Coordinates of C-alpha atoms in Angstrom, one line a residue:
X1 CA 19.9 -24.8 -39.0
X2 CA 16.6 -26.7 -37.8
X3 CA 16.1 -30.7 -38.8
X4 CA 13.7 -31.3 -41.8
X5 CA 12.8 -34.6 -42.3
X6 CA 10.5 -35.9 -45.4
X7 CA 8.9 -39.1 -45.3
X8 CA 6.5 -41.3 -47.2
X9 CA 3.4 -41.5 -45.7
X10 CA 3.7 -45.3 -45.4
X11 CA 6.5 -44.2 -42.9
X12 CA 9.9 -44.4 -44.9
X13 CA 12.1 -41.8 -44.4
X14 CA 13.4 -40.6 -47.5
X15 CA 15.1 -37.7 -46.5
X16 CA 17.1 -36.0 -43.4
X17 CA 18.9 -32.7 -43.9
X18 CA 22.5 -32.1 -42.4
X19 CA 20.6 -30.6 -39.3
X20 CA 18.5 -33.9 -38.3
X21 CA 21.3 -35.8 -38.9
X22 CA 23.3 -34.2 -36.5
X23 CA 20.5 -33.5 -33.9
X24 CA 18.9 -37.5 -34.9
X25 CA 21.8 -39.7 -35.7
X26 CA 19.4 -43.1 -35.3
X27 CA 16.7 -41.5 -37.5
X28 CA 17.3 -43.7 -40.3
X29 CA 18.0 -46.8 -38.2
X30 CA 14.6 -46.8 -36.2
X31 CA 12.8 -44.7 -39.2
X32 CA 8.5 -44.4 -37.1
X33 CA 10.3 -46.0 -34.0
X34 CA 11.9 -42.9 -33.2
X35 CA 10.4 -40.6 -30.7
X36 CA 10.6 -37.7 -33.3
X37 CA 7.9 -39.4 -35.6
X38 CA 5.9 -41.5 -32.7
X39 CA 2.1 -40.7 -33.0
X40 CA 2.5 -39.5 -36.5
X41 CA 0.2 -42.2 -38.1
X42 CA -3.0 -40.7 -37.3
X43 CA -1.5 -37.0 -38.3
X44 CA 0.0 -38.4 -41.6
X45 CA -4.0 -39.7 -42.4
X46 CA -5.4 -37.0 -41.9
X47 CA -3.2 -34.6 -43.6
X48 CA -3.5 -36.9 -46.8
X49 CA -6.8 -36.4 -46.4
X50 CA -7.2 -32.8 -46.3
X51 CA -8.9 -32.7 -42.5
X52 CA -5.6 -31.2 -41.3
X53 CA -3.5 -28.8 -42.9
X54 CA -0.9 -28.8 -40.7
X55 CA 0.2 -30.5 -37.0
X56 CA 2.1 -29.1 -34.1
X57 CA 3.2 -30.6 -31.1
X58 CA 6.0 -30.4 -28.3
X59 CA 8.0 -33.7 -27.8
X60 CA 11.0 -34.2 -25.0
X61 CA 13.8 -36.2 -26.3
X62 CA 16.2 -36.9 -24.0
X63 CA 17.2 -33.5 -22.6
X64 CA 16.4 -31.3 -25.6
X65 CA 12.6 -30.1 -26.2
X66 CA 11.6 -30.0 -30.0
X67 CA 9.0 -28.5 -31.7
X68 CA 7.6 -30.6 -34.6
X69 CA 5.6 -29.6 -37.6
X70 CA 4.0 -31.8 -39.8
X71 CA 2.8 -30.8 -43.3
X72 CA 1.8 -33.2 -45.8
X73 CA 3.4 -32.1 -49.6
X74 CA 0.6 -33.0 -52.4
X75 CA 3.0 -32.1 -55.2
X76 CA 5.6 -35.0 -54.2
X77 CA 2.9 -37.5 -51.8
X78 CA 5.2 -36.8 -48.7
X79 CA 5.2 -35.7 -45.2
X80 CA 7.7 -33.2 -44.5
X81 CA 8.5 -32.4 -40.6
X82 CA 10.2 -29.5 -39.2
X83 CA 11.5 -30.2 -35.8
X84 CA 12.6 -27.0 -33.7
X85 CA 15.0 -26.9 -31.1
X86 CA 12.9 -25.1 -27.9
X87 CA 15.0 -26.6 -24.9
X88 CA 16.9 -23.0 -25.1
X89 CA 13.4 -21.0 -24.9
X90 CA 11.6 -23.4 -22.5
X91 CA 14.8 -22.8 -20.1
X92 CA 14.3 -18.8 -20.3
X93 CA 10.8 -19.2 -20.2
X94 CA 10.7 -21.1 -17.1
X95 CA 13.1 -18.3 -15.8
X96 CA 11.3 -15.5 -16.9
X97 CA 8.0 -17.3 -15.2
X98 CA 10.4 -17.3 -11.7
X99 CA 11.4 -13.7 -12.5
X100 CA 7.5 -13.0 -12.9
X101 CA 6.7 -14.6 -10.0
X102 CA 9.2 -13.1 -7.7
X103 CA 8.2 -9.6 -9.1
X104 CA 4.6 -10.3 -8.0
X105 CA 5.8 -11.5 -4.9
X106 CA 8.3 -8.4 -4.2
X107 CA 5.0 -6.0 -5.5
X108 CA 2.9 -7.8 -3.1
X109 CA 5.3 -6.9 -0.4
X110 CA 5.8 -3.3 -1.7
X111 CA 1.7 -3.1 -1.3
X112 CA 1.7 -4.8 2.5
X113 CA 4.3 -2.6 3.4
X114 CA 2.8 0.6 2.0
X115 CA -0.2 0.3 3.7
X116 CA 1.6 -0.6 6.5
X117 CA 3.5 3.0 6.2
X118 CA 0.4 4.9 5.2
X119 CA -1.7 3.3 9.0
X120 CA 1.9 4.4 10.4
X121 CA 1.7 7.7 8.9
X122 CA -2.0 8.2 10.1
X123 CA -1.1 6.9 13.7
X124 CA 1.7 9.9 13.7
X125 CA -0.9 12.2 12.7
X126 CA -3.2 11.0 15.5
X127 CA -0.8 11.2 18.3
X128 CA 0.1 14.7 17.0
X129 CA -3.6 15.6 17.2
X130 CA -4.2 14.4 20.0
X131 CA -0.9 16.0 21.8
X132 CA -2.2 19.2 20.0
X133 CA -5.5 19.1 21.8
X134 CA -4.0 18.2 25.4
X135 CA -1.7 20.7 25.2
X136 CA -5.0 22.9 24.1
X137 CA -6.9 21.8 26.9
X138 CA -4.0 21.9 30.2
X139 CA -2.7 25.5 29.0
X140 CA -6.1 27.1 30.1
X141 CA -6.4 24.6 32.9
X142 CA -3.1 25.4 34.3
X143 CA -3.6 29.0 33.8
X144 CA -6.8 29.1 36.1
X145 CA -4.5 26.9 38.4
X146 CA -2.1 29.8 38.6
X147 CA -4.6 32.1 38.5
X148 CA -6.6 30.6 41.4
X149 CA -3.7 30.1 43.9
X150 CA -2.7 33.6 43.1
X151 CA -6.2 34.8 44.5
X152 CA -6.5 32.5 47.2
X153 CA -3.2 34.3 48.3
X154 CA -4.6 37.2 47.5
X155 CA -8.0 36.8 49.5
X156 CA -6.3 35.6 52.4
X157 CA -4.1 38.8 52.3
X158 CA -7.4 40.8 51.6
X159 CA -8.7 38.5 54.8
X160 CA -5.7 39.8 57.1
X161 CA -6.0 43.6 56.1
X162 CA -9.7 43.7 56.4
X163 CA -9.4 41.6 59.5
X164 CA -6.9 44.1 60.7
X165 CA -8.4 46.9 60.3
X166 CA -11.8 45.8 61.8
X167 CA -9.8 45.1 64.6
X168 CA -8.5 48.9 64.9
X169 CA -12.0 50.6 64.3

């Protein structure tokens, strides 16, 4: 299903399967003009030569993004080069990168507003503590209130019957 091309190393294409014809219709026509095969000069010398056993690079033509593999053929002297069709995989990959980046960003905002909750959380616990102790502190305070007008009233009663009766004697 993927194009495989075999060419001479002087550059002559000698053959295109079904698959490169369809994917490279001017293959043939502009044989090392085509942007498929551009650059492969240098690769082709130095996989004759043993310095490189195979090549792989990532070439944009037109609106599709191939894959091509070079390997050089000692039994028959020729290059043979495997183009792969990645437009499909570099289009989920990009999306899966903005999926992966809006993840992080939704996490990131999870985080924020977790701590945000958990200062929340300890404010409630403060004010509660701190309502606790008030309410500690006035119930004692507001008893000896009670407590005290009671006995003023009391002592100024006391005041009157001592007061009366000092009076009589």
């Amino acid at each position: 299903p993927n194009p495989v091309i075999e060419m001479a190393p002087a550059g002559d294409v000698t053959y295109l399967n079904p698959a490169a014809r369809e994917h490279f219709p001017d293959l043939s026509t502009l044989g090392p003009n085509h942007p498929l095969l551009a650059g492969l000069d240098e690769v082709i010398a130095s996989l004759q030569s043993g310095t490189l056993a195979s090549s792989l690079v990532e070439i944009d033509i037109g609106a599709r993004i191939y894959e091509r593999k070079a390997t050089f053929m000692r039994e028959t002297q020729l290059v043979r080069i495997f183009a792969y069709d990645m437009t499909e995989h570099k289009h989920l990959q990009a999306k899966l990168q903005a999926s992966l980046a809006d993840l992080e960003q939704t996490n990131k905002d999870l985080m924020d507003t977790q701590v945000q909750l958990v200062q929340s959380e300890k404010m409630a616990a403060m004010a509660s503590l701190v309502a606790g102790i008030a309410h500690e502190i006035n119930t004692p305070i507001g008893a000896i209130a009670s407590v005290y007008d009671t006995l003023i009233r009391a002592v100024g009663k006391l005041k009157e019957k001592l007061g009366e009766g000092s009076a009589d004697d």
